[in-house]
mmCIF file of C-alpha atoms in Angstrom:
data_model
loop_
_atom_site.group_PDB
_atom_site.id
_atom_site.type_symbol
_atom_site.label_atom_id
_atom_site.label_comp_id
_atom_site.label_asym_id
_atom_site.label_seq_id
_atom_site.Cartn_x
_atom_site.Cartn_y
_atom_site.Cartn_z
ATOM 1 C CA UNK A 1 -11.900 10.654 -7.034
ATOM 2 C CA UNK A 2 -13.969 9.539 -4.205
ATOM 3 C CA UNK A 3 -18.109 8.488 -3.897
ATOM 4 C CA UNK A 4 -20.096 9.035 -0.800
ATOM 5 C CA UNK A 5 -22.479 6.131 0.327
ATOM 6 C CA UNK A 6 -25.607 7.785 0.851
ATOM 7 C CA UNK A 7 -28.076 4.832 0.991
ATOM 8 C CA UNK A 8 -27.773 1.426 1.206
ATOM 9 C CA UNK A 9 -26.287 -0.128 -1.855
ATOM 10 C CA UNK A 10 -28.697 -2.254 -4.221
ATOM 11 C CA UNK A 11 -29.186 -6.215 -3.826
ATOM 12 C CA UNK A 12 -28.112 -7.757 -6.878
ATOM 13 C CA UNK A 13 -25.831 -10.378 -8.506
ATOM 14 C CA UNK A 14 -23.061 -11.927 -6.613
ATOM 15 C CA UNK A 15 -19.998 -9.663 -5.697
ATOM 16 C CA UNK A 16 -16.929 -9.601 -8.134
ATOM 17 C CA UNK A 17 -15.197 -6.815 -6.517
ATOM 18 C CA UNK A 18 -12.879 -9.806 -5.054
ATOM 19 C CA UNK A 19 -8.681 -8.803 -5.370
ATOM 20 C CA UNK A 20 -9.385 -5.460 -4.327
ATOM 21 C CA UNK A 21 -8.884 -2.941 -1.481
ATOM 22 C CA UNK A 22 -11.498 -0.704 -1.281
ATOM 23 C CA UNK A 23 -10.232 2.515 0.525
ATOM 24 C CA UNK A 24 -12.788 4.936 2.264
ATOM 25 C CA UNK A 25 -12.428 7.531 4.933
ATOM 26 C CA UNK A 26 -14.870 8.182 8.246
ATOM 27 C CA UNK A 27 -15.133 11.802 8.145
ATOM 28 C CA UNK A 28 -16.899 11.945 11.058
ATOM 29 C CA UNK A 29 -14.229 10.132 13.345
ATOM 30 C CA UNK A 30 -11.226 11.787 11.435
ATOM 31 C CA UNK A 31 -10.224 8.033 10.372
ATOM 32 C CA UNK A 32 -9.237 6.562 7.308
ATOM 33 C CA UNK A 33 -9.402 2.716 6.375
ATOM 34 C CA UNK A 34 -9.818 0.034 3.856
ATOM 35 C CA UNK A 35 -11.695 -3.438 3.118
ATOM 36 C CA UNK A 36 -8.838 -5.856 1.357
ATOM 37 C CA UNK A 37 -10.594 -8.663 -0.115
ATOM 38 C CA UNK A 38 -8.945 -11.736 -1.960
ATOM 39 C CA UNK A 39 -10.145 -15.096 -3.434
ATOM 40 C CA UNK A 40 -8.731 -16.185 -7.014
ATOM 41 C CA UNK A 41 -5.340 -14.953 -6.639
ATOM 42 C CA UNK A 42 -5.141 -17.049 -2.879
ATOM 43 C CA UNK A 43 -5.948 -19.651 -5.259
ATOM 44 C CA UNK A 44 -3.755 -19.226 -7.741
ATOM 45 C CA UNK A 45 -0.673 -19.004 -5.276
ATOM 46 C CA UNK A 46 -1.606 -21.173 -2.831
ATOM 47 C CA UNK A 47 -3.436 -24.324 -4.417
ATOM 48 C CA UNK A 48 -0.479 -25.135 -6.625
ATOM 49 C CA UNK A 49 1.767 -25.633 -3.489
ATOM 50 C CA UNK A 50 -0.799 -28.491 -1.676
ATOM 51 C CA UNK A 51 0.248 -27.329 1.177
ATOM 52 C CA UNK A 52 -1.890 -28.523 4.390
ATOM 53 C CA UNK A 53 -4.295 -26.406 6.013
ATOM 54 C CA UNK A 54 -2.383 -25.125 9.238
ATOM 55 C CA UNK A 55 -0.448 -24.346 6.614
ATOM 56 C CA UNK A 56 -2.755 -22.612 4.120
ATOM 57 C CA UNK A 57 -4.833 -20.788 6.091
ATOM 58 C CA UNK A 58 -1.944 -18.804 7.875
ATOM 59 C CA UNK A 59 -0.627 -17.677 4.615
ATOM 60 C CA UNK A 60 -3.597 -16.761 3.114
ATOM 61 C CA UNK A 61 -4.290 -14.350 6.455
ATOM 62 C CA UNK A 62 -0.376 -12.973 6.021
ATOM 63 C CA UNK A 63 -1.056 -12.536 2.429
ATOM 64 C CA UNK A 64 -4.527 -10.202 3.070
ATOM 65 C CA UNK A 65 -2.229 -8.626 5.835
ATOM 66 C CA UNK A 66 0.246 -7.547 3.454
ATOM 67 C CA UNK A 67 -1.755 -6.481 0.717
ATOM 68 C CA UNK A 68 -3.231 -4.489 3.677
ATOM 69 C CA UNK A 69 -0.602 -2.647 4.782
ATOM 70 C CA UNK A 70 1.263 -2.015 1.486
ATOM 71 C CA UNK A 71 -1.918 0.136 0.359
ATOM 72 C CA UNK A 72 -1.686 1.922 3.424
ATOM 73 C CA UNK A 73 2.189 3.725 1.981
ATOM 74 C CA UNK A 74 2.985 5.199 -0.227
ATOM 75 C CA UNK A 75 5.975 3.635 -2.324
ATOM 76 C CA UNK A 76 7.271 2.720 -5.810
ATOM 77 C CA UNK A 77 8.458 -1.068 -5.363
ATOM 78 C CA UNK A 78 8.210 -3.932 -3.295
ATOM 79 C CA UNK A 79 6.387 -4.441 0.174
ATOM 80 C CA UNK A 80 7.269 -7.428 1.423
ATOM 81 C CA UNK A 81 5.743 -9.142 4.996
ATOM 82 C CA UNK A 82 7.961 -12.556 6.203
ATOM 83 C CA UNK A 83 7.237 -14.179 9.473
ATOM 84 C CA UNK A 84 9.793 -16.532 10.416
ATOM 85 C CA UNK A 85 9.756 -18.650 13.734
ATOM 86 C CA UNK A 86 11.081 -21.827 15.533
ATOM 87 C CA UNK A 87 8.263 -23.913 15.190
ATOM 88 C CA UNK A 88 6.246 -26.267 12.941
ATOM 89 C CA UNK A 89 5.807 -23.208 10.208
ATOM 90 C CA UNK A 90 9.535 -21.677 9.976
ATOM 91 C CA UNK A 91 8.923 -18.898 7.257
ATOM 92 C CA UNK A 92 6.173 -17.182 5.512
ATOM 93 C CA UNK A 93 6.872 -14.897 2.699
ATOM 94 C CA UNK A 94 4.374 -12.470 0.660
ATOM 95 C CA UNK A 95 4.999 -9.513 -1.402
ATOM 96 C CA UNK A 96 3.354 -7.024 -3.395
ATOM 97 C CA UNK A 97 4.017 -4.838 -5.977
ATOM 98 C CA UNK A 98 3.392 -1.140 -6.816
ATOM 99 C CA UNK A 99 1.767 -2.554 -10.108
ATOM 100 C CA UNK A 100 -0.386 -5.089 -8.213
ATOM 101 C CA UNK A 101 1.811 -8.137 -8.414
ATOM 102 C CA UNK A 102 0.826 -10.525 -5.344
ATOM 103 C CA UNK A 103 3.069 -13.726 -4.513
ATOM 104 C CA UNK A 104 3.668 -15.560 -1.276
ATOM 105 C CA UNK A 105 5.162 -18.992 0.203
ATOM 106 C CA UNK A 106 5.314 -21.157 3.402
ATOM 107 C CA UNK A 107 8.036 -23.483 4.559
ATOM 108 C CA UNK A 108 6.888 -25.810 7.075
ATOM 109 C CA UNK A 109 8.450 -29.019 9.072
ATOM 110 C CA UNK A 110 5.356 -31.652 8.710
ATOM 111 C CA UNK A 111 6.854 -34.172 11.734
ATOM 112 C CA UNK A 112 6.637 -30.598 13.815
ATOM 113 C CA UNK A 113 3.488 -29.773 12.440
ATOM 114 C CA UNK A 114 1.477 -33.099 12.723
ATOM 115 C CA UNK A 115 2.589 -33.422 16.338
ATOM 116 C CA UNK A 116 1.633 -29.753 17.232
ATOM 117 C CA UNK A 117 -1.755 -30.139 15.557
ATOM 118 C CA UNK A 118 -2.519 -33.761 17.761
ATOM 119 C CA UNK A 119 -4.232 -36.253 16.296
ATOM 120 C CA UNK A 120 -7.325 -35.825 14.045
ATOM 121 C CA UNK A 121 -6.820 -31.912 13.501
ATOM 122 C CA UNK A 122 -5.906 -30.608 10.189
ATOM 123 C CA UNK A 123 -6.543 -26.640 10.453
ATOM 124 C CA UNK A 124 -4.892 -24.226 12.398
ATOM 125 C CA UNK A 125 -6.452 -23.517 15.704
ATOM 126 C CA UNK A 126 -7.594 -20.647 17.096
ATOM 127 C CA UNK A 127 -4.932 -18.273 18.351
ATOM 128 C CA UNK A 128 -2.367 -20.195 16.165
ATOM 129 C CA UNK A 129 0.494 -18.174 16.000
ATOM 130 C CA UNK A 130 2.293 -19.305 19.416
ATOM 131 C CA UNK A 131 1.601 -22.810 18.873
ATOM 132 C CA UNK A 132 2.683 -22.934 15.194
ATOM 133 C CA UNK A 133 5.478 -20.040 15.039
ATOM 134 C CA UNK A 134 6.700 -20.365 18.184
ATOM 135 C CA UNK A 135 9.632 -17.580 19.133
ATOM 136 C CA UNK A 136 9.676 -15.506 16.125
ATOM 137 C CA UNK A 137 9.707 -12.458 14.560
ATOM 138 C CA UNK A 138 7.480 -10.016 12.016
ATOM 139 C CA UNK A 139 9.433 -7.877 9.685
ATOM 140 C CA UNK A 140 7.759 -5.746 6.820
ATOM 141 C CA UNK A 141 10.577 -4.221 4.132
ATOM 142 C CA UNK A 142 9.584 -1.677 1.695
ATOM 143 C CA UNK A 143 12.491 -1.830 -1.133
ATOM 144 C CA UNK A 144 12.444 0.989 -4.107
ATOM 145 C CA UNK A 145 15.210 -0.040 -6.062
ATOM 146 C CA UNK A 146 19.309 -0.178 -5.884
ATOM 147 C CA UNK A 147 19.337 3.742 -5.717
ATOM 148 C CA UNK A 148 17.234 4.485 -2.323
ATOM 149 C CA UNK A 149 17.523 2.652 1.190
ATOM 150 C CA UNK A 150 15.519 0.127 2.038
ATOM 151 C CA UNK A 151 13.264 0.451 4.774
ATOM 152 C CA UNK A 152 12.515 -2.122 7.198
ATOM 153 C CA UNK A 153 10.123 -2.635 10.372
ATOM 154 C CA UNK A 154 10.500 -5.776 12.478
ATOM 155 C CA UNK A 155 8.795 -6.699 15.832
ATOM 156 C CA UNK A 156 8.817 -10.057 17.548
ATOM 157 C CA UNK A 157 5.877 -12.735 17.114
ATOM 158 C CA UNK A 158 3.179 -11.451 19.794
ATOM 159 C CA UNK A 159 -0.340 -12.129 20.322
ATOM 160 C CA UNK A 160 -1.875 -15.171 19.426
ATOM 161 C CA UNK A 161 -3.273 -13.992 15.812
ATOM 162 C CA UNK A 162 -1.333 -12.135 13.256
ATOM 163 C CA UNK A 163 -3.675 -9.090 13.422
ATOM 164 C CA UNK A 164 -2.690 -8.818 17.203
ATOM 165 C CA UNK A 165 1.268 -9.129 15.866
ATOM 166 C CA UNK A 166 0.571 -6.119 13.637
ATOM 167 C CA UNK A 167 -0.939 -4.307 16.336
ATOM 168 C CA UNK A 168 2.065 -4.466 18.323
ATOM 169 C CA UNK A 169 4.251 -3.416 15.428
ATOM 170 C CA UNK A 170 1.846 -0.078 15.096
ATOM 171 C CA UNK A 171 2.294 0.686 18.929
ATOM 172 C CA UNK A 172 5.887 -0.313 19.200
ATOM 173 C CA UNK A 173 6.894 1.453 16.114
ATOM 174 C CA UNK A 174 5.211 4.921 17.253
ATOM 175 C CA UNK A 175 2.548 4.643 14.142
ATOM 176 C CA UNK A 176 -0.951 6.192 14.285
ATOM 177 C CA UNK A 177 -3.646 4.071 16.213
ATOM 178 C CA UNK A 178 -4.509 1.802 14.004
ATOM 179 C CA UNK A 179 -6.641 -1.177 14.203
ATOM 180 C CA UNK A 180 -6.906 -4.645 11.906
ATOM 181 C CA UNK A 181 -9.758 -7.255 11.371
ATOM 182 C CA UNK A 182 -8.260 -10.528 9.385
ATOM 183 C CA UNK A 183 -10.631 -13.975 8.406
ATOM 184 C CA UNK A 184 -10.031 -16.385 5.834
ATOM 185 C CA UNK A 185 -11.433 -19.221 4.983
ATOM 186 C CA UNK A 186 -10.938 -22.664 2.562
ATOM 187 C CA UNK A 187 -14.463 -24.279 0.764
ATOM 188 C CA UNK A 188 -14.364 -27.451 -0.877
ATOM 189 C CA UNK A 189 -16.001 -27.144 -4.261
ATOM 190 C CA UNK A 190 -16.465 -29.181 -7.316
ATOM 191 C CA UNK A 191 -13.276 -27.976 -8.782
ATOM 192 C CA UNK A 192 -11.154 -28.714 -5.593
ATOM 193 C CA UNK A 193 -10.638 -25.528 -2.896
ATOM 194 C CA UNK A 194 -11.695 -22.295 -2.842
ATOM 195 C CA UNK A 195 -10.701 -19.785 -0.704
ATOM 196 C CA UNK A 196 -11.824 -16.009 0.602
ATOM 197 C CA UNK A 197 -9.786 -14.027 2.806
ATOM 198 C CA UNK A 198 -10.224 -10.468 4.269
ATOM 199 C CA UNK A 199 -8.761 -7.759 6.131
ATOM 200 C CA UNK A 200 -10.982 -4.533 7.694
ATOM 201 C CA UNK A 201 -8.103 -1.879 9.169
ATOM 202 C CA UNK A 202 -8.800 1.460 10.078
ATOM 203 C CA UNK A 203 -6.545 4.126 11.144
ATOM 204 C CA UNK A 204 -6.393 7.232 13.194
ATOM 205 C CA UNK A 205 -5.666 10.591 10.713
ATOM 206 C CA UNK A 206 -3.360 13.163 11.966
ATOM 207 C CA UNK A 207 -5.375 16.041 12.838
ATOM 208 C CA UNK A 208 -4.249 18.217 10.284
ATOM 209 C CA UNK A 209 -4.962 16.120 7.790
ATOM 210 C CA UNK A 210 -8.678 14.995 8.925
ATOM 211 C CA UNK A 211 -8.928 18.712 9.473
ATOM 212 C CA UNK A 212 -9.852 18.210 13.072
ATOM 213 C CA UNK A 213 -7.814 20.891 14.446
ATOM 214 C CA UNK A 214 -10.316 22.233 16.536
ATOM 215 C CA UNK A 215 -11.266 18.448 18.402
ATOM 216 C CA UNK A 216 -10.065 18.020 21.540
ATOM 217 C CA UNK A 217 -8.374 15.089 22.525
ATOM 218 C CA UNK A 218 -11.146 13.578 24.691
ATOM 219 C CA UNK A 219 -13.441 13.679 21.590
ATOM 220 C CA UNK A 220 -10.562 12.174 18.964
ATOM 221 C CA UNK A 221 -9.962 9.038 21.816
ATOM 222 C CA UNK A 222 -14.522 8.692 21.639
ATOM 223 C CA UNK A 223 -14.020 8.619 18.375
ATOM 224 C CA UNK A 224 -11.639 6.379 17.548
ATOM 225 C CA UNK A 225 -12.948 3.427 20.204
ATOM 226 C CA UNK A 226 -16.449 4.158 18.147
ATOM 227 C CA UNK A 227 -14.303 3.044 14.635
ATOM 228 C CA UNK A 228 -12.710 0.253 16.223
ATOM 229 C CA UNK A 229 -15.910 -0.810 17.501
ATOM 230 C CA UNK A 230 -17.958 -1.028 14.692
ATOM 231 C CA UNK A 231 -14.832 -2.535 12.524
ATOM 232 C CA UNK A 232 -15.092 -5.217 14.900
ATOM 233 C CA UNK A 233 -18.697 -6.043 14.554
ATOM 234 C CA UNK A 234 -17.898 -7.205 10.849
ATOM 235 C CA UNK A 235 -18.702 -11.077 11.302
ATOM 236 C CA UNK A 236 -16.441 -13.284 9.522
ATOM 237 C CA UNK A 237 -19.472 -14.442 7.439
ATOM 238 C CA UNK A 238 -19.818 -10.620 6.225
ATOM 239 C CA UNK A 239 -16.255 -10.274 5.079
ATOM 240 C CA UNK A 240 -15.919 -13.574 3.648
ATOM 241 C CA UNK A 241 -19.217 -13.529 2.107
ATOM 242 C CA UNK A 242 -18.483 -13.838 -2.261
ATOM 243 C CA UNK A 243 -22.147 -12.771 -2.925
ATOM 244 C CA UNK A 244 -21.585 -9.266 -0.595
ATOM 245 C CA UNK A 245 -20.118 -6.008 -2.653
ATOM 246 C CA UNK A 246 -17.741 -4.535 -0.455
ATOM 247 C CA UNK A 247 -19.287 -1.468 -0.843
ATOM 248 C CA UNK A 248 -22.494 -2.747 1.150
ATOM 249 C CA UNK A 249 -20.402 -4.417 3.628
ATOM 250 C CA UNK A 250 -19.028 -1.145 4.596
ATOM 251 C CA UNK A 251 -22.453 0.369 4.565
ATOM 252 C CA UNK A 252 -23.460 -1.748 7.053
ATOM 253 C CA UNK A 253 -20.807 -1.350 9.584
ATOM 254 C CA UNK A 254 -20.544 2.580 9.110
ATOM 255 C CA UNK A 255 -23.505 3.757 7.591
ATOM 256 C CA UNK A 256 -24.133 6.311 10.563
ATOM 257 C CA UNK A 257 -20.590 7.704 9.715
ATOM 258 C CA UNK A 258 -21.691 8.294 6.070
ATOM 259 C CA UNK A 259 -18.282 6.708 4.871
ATOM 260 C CA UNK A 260 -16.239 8.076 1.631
ATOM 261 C CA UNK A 261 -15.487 5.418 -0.405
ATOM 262 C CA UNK A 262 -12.562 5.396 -2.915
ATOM 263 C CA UNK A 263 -11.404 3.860 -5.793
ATOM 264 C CA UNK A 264 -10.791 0.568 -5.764
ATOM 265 C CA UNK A 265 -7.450 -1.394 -6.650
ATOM 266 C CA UNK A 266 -7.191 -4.444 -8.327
ATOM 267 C CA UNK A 267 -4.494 -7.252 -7.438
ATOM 268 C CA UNK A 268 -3.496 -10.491 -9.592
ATOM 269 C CA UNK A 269 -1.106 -13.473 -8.122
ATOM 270 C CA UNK A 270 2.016 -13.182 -10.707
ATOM 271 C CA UNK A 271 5.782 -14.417 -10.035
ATOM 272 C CA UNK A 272 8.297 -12.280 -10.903
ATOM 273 C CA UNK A 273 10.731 -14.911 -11.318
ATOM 274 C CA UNK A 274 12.380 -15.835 -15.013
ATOM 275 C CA UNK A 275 15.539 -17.307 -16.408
ATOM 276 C CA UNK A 276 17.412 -13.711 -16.819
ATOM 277 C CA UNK A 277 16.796 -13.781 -13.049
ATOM 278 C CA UNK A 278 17.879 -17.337 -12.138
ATOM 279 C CA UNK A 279 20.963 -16.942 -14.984
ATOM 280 C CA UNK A 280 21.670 -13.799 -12.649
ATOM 281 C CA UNK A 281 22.092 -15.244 -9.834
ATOM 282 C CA UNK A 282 23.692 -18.303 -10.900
ATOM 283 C CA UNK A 283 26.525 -16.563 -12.444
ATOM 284 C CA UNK A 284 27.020 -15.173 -8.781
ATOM 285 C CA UNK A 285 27.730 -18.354 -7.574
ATOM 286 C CA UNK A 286 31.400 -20.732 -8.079
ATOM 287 C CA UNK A 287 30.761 -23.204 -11.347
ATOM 288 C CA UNK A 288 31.726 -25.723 -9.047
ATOM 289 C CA UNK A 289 29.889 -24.669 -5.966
ATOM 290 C CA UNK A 290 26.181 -26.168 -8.181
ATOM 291 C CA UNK A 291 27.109 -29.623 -7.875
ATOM 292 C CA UNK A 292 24.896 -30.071 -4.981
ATOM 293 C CA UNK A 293 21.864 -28.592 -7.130
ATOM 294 C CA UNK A 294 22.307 -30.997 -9.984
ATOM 295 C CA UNK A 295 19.536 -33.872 -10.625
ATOM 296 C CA UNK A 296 19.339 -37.243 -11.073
ATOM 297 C CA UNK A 297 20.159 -36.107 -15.025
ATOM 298 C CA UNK A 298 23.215 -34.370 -14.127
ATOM 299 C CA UNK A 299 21.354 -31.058 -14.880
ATOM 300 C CA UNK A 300 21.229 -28.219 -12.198
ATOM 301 C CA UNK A 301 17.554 -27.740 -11.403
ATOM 302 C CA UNK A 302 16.432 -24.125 -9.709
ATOM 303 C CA UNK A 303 12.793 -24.065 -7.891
ATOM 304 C CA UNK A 304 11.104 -21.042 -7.930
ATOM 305 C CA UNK A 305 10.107 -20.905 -4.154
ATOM 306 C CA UNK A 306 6.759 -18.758 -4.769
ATOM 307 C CA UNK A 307 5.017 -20.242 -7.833
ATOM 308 C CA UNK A 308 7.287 -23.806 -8.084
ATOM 309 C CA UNK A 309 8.081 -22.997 -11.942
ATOM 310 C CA UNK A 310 11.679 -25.502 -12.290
ATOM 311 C CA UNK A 311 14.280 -24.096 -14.888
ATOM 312 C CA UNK A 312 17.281 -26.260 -15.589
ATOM 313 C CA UNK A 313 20.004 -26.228 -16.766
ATOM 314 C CA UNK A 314 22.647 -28.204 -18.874
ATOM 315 C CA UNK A 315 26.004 -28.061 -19.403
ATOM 316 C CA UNK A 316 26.114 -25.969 -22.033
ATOM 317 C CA UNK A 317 24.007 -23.732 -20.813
ATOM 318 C CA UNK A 318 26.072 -23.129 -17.713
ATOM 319 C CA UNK A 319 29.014 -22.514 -20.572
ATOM 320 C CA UNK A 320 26.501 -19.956 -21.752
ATOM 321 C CA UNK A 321 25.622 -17.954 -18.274
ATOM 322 C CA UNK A 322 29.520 -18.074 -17.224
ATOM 323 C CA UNK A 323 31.115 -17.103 -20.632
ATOM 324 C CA UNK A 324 28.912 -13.878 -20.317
ATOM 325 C CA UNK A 325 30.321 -13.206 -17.324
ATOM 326 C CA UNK A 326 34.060 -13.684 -18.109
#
């Protein structure tokens, strides 16, 4: 079910429709888009790791990427978005679920990172990607289960932002002209950090679809530089903004358009990591091979990479997990 904005949406109280993509199609320019917004769940997944802010900052943009382009498909799984490099930051992970289930990590070398950043800086700079990735690549996997294939899209690390990586995966990999905003931001606050990301992308509809037939091709290339253009006159203050409804946000930038918003989707940061998982994939591995994973206890001790949740594991536990598979 879709609304059209007619008018300008009311002032009121402070926005809550944060964790949310907010579809909506530009009639007018036969293009379809949507506003991803996330705050809490960045903070959920993110704070508990401490990780630095060159660090942070580039996850929570990969994150709002990926929650970006997973609901652009349609699929009944898990989209997942990894970067992986040779420099300071060596991977970043972030998935999503069909169900809304958003999770994400970094691994980092801090020796590398420090001396990339020089002294004094502690944020990633502008056009970050070369200096912290280095030679890398960008690979998006959409995975539906044991019973279908897997499908998987990777292009290598360039552009200096990861909007202008995506942008080269959408031209290399033949996709419809599509376009991508990304800001995020961290806020110190009486409670610690806060953070607010946001992604704006908008896409170019296949003409039978935007029912366009009869546009010629001169017209559909106007009209497509017009979307891009106004998508990138959102200011970063606009899309970061917590006390700015999405819905007015997108008002403002395509009001002339008359844009059809959709319904809104709600995300949440959850792991989907457990012990039936972990005793999985221990049993897959030699009893004697987990040596090297014991602690200082004598215990073998498993890190959940995403949310940092430790399960351990005694002796007679591993009696447990490797009589059940005899």
């Amino acid at each position: 079910m879709s609304k059209t904005s007619e008018g300008s949406p009311s002032d009121g109280a402070p926005s809550t429709d944060w964790d949310r993509v907010l579809p909506f199609q530009l009639d007018a320019l036969g293009v379809r888009g949507r506003l991803v917004r996330l705050s809490h769940a960045l903070d959920e997944i993110i704070e508990r790791h401490g990780y630095p802010l060159a660090v942070a900052r580039p996850l929570a943009e990969a994150m709002v990427l990926c929650v970006t382009l997973a609901t652009s498909l349609k699929y009944d799984g898990i989209f997942t978005l990894q970067i992986s490099g040779d420099g300071p930051i060596r991977l970043l992970v972030t998935d999503l679920t069909t169900d809304g289930a958003l999770r994400g990590y970094a691994q980092f070398d801090s020796w590398k990172l420090a001396v990339a950043l020089g002294s004094g800086n502690e944020d990633a700079p502008e056009g970050y990607v070369p200096k912290l990735f280095g030679q890398g690549r960008l690979a998006f996997t959409v995975d539906q289960g044991q019973h279908t294939e897997r499908y998987q899209g990777v292009v290598p690390l360039e552009g200096a932002t990861l909007a202008d990586c995506a942008h080269t995966y959408f031209r290399q990999s033949e996709q419809l002209p599509t376009g991508i905003k990304i800001s995020a931001r961290r806020e110190a606050s009486e409670g610690g950090h806060h953070w607010h990301a946001a992604a704006l992308m908008v896409q170019q509809m296949p003409e039978l679809d935007a029912g366009r037939i009869d546009v010629d091709l001169e017209q559909r290339e106007d009209d497509w530089r017009r979307a891009v253009i106004l998508m990138a006159s959102a200011t970063e203050a606009e899309m970061l903004d917590p006390a700015l409804p999405g819905t007015k946000l997108l008002y403002r930038l395509f009001h002339q358009e008359r844009p059809r918003q959709f319904e809104p989707r709600a995300f949440a940061a959850r792991c989907r990591c457990s012990r039936d998982r972990i005793d999985r994939v221990l049993r897959s591995i030699k009893r004697e091979e987990l040596d090297d994973l014991r602690d200082k206890t004598g215990r073998v001790a498993v890190k959940c990479e995403f949310c940092s949740t430790e399960y351990t594991y005694d002796d007679r536990d591993l009696d447990r997990i490797y009589a059940s598979a005899a």
